[in-house]
Short mmCIF file of C-alpha atoms in Angstrom, two decimals:
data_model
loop_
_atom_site.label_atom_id
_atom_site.label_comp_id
_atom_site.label_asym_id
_atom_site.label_seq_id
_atom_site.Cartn_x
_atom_site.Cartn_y
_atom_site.Cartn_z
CA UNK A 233 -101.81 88.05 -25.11
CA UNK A 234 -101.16 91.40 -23.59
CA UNK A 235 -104.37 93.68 -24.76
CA UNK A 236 -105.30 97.38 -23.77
CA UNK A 237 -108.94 97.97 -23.48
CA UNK A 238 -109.52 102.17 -24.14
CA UNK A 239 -112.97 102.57 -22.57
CA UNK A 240 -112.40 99.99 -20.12
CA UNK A 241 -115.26 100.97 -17.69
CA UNK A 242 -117.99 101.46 -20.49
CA UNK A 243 -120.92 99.41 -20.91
CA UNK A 244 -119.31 96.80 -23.26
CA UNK A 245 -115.77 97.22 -21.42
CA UNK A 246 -117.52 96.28 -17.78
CA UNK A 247 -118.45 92.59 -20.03
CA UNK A 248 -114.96 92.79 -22.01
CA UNK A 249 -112.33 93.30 -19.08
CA UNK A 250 -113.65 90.39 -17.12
CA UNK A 251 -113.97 87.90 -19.91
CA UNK A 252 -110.52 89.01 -21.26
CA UNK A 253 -109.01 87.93 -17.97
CA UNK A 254 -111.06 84.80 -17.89
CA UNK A 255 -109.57 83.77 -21.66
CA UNK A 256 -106.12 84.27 -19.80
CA UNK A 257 -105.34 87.46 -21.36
CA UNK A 258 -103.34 90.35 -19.68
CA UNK A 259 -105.38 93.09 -19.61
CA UNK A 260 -104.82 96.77 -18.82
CA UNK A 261 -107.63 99.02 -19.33
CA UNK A 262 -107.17 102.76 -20.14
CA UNK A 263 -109.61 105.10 -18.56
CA UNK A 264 -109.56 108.86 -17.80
CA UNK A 265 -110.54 109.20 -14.04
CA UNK A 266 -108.98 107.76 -11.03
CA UNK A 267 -112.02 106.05 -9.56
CA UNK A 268 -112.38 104.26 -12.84
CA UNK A 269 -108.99 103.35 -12.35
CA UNK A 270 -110.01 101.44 -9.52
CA UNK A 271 -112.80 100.21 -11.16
CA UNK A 272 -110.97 98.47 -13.85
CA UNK A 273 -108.52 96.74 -11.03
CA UNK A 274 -111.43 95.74 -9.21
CA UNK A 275 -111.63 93.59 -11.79
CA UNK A 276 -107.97 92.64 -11.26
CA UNK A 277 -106.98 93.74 -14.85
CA UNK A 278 -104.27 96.99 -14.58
CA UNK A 279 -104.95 100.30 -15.46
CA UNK A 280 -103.47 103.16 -17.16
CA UNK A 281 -104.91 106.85 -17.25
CA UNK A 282 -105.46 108.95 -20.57
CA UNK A 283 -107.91 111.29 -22.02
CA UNK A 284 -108.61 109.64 -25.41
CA UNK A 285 -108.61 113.33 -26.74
CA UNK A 286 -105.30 114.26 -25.18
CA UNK A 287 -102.90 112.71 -27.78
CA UNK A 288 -99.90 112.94 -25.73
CA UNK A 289 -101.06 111.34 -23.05
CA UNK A 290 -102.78 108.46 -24.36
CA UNK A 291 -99.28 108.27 -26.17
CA UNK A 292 -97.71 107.81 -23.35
CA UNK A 293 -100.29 105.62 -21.79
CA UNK A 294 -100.02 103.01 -24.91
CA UNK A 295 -96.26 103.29 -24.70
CA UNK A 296 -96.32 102.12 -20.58
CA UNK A 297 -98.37 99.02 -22.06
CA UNK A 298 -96.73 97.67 -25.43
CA UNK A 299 -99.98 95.90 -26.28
CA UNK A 300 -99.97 93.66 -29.15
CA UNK A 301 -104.18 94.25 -29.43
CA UNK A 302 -105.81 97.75 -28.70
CA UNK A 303 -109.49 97.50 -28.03
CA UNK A 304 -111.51 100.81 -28.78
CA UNK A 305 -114.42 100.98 -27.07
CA UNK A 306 -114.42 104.73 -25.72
CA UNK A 307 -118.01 106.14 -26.28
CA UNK A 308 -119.43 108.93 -24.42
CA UNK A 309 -123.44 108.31 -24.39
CA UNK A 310 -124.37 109.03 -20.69
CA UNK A 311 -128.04 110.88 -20.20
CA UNK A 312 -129.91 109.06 -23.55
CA UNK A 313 -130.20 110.36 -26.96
CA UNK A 314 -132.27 113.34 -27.99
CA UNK A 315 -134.20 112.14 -31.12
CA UNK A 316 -134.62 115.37 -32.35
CA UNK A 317 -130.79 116.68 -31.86
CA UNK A 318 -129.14 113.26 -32.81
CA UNK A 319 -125.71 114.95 -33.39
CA UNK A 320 -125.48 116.76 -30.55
CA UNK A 321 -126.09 113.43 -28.23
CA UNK A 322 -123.28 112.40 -29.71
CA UNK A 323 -121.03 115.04 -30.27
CA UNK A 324 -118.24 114.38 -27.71
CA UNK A 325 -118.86 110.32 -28.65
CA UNK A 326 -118.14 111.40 -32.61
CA UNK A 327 -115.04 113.15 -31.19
CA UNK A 328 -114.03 110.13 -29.76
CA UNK A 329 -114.28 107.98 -32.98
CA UNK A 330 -112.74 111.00 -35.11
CA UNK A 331 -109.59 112.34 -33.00
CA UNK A 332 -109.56 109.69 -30.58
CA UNK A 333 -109.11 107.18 -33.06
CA UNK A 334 -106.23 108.83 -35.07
CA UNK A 335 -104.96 109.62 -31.24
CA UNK A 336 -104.87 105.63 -30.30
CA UNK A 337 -104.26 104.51 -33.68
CA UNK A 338 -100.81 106.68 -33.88
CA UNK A 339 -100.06 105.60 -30.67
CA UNK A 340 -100.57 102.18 -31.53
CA UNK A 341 -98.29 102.23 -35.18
CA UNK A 342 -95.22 103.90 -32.63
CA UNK A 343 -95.89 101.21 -29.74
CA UNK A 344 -95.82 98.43 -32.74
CA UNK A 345 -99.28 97.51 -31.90
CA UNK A 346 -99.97 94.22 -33.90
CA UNK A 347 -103.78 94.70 -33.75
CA UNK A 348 -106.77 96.92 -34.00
CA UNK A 349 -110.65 96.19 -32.97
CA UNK A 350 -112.82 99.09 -32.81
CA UNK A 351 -116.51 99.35 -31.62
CA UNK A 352 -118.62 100.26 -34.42
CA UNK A 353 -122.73 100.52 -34.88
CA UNK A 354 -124.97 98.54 -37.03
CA UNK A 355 -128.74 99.76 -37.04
CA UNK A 356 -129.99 102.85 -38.00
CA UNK A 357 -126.78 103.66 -39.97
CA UNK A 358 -127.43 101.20 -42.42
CA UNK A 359 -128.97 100.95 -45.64
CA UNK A 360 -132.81 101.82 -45.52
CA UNK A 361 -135.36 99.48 -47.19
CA UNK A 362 -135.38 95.88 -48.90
CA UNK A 363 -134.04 92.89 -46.40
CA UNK A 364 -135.10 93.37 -43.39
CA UNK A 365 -131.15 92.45 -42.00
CA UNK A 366 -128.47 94.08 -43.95
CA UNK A 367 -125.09 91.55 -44.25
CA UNK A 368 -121.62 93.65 -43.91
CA UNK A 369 -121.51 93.89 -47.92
CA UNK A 370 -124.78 95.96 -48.29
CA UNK A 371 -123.81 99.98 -48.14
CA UNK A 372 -124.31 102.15 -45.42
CA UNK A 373 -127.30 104.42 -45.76
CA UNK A 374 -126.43 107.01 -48.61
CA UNK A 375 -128.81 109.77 -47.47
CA UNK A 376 -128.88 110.19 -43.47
CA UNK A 377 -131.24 112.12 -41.87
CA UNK A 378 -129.61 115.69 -41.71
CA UNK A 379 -129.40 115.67 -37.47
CA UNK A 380 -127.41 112.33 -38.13
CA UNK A 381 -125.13 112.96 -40.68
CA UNK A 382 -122.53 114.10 -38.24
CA UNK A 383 -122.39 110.97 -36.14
CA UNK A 384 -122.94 108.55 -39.33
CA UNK A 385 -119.60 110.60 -40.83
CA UNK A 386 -118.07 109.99 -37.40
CA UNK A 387 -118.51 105.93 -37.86
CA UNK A 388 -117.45 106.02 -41.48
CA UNK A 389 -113.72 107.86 -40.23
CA UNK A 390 -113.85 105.04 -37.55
CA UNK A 391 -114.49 102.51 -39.51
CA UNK A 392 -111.86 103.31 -42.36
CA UNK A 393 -109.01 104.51 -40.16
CA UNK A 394 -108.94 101.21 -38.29
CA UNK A 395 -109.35 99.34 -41.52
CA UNK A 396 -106.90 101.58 -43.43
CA UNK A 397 -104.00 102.13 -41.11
CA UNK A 398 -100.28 101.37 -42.62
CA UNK A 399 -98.95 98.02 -40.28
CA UNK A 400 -102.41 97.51 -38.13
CA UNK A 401 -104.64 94.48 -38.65
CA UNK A 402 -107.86 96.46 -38.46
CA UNK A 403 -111.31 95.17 -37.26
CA UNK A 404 -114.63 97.13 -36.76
CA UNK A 405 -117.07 95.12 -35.19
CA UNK A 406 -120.77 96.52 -35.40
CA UNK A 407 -122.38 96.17 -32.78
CA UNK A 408 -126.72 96.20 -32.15
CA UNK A 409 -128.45 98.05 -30.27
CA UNK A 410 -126.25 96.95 -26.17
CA UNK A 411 -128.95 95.27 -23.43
CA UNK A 412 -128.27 94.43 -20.28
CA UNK A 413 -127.76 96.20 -16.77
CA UNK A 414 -125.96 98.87 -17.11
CA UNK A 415 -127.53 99.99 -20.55
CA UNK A 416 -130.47 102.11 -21.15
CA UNK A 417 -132.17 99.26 -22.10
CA UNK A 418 -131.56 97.54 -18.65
CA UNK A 419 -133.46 97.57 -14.80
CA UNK A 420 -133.51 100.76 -14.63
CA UNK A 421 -132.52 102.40 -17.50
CA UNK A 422 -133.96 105.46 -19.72
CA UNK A 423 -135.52 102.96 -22.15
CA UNK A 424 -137.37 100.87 -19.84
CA UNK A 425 -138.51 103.46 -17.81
CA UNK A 426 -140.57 105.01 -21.10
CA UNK A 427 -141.52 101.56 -21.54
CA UNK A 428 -143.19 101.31 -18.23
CA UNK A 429 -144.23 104.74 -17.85
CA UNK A 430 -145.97 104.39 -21.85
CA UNK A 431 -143.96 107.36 -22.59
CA UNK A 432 -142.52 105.22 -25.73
CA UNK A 433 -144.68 105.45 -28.05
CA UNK A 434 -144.99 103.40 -31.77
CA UNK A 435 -145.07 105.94 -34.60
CA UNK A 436 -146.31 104.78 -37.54
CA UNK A 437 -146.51 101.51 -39.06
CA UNK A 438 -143.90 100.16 -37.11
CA UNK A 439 -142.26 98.57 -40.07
CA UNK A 440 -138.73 99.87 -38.95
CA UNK A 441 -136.89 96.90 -37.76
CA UNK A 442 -134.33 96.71 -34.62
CA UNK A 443 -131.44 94.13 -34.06
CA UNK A 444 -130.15 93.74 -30.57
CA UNK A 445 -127.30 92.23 -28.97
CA UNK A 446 -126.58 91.44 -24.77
CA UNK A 447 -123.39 93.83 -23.68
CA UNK A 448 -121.81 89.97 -22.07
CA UNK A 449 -122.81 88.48 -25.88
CA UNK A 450 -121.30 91.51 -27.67
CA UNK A 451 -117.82 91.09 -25.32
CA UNK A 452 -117.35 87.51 -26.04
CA UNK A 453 -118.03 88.10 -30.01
CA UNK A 454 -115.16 90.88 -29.15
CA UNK A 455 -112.83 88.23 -27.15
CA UNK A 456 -112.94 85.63 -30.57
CA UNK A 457 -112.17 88.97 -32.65
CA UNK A 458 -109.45 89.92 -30.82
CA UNK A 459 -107.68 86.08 -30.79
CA UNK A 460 -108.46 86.15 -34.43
CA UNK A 461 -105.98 87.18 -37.24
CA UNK A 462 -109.05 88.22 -39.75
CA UNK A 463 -109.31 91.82 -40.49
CA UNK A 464 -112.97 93.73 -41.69
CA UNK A 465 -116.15 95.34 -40.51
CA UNK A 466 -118.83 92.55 -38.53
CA UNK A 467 -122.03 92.74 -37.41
CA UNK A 468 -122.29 91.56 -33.53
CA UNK A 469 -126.45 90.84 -33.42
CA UNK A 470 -128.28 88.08 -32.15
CA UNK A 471 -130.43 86.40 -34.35
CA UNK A 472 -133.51 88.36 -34.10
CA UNK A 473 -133.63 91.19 -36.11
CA UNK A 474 -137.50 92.40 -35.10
CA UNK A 475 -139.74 95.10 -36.59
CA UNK A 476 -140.83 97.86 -34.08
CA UNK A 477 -144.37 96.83 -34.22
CA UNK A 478 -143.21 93.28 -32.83
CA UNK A 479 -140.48 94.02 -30.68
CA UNK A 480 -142.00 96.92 -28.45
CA UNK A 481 -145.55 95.16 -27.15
CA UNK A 482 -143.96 92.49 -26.59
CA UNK A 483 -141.08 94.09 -24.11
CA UNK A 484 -143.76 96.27 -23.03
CA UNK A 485 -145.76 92.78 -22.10
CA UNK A 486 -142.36 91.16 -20.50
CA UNK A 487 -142.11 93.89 -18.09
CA UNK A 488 -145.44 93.94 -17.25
CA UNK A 489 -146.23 97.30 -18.75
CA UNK A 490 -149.50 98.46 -20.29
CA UNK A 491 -149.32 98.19 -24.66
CA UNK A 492 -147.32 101.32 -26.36
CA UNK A 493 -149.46 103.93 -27.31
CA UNK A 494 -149.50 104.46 -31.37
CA UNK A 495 -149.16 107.22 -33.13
CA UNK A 496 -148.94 108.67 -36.80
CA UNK A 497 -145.70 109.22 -38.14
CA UNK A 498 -146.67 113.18 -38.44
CA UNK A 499 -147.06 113.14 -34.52
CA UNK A 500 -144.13 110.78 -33.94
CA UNK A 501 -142.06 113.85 -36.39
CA UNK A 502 -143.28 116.52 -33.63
CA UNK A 503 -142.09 114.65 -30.58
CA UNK A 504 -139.21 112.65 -32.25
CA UNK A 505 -138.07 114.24 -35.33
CA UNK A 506 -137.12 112.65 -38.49
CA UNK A 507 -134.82 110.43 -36.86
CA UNK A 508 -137.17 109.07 -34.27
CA UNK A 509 -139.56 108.41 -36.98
CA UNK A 510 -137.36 106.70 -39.53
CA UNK A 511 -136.09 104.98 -36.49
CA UNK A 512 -139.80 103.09 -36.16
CA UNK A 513 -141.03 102.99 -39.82
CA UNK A 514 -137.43 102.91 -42.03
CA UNK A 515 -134.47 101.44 -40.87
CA UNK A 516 -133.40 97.93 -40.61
CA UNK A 517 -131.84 95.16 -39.03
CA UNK A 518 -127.67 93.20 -38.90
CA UNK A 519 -127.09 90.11 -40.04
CA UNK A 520 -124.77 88.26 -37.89
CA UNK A 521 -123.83 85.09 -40.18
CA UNK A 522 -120.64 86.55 -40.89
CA UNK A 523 -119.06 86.63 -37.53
CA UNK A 524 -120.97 83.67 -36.34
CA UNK A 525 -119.11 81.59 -39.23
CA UNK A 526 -116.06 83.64 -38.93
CA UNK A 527 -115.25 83.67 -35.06
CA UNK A 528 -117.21 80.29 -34.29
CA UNK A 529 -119.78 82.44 -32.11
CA UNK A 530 -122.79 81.95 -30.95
CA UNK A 531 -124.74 84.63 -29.15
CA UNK A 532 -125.70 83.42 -25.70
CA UNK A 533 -129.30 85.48 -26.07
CA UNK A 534 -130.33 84.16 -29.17
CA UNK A 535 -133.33 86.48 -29.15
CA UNK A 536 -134.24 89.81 -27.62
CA UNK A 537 -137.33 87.98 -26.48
CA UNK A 538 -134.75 85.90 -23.83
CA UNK A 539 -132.42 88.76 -23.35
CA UNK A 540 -135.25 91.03 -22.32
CA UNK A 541 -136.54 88.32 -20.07
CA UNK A 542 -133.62 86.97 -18.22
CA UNK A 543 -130.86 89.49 -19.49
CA UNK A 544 -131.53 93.06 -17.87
#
């Protein structure tokens, strides 16, 4: 199957290319800079360049490739995530899923794309309270924190444009919170740095509760998605969904790091904001039985607890 992978040298796209081309797919991945270009054929999969926010070109760049699956996974999250300015973190990533979506998915209808998977989210953008693992028919969360309502109205636009779009078979697969080496949670990344430095504190009760998924997991959920003919939003997790208060000492233990400091939620608010402190005492966890049963998956981390051991 010929597939075009926008975001090719992202996290999840450095996993996606190589399995791709291991299933026996012919891949081309669509990046904006020369050197990730070469990148991407390092990997011996071709590559075409386009700005995902220059609509003419990644016309063009679509049209070279006649793909019968587009893979969105362009993102733009290098430097970590201000807590307390959420939206602007994301600001040029919630371009990407609002213009650069209706950019690839036009291109895509005109090149007679067949099918298209988009990289969605599933954590703190779901519902708040009750199970502690939401399933794909519980809502997303009604009443964001104001500093994320920009980027959780970014996800919705994804999310319905793919599913939504005249002649496309649409999938969004929502993805956990990406592990692994190249992540923030990885050797060496902004995450585990805090971690070992105790600069990560746990606010509150620690009742907020995390699901996580390995970037090489999350790419071979993607690989079954894309061979698939089902269309609809999934939850990529591992099956692990962990409160704060559990997950944190015990990665803080794994890499050989002194406990996480605690603090009330009315400190946490200071340092972190409202999102950093719903983030550790509010939101909740994916659960992954639909695209397990769905896709015949199985993640390959069944737990953070592995993944964070073996899996950075």
């Amino acid at each position: 199957m010929k597939v075009l992978v926008a975001g090719a040298t992202g996290g999840l796209g450095r996993s996606l290319v190589p399995q791709l081309l291991a299933a026996g797919h012919e891949v081309t991945g669509m990046t904006r800079s020369e050197s990730g270009a070469a990148g991407v054929r390092a990997f011996g999969a071709d590559a075409v360049l386009a700005d995902g926010l220059d609509a003419a070109a990644v016309r063009a760049a679509v049209e070279s490739v006649r793909p019968e699956v587009v893979v969105h996974q362009m993102t733009a999250l290098k430097g970590g995530i201000d807590f307390k300015h959420f939206d602007d973190s994301f600001a040029m990533t919630n371009r990407l899923r609002t213009e650069g979506t209706d950019n690839l998915l036009a291109a895509s209808q005109a090149a007679g794309v067949r099918r298209f998977v988009v990289q969605s989210y599933a954590g703190w953008n779901l519902e708040h309270g009750g199970s502690a693992a939401k399933t794909e028919a519980d809502p997303l969360d009604p009443n964001p924190v104001p500093a994320q309502r920009q980027t959780m109205a970014g996800i919705k636009h994804l999310e319905s444009a793919a599913l939504n779009t005249e002649g496309i078979e649409g999938v969004a697969l929502r993805y956990a919170s990406f592990y692994g080496p190249t992540g923030d949670i990885g050797k060496g990344g902004s995450m585990v740095e805090m971690i070992q430095k105790r600069r990560l504190p746990l606010i509150g009760d620690g009742s907020g509760v995390w699901s996580f998924i390995h970037y090489d997991d999350a790419a071979a959920a993607t690989v079954k998605a894309i061979e698939s003919d089902v269309t609809g939003v999934f939850h990529v997790a591992d099956d692990d969904p962990a409160q704060a208060a559990v997950w944190l000492p015990e990665f803080a233990r794994i890499l050989g790091a002194k406990a996480p400091l605690r603090v009330p939620a009315w400190l946490g608010r200071l340092a972190a904001g409202d999102v950093g402190v719903a983030a550790f005492t509010e939101i909740r966890g994916a659960d992954n039985t639909l695209a397990k049963k769905t896709f015949d998956w199985q993640p390959g981390y069944a737990s953070w607890r592995e993944g964070f051991r073996y899996g950075l």
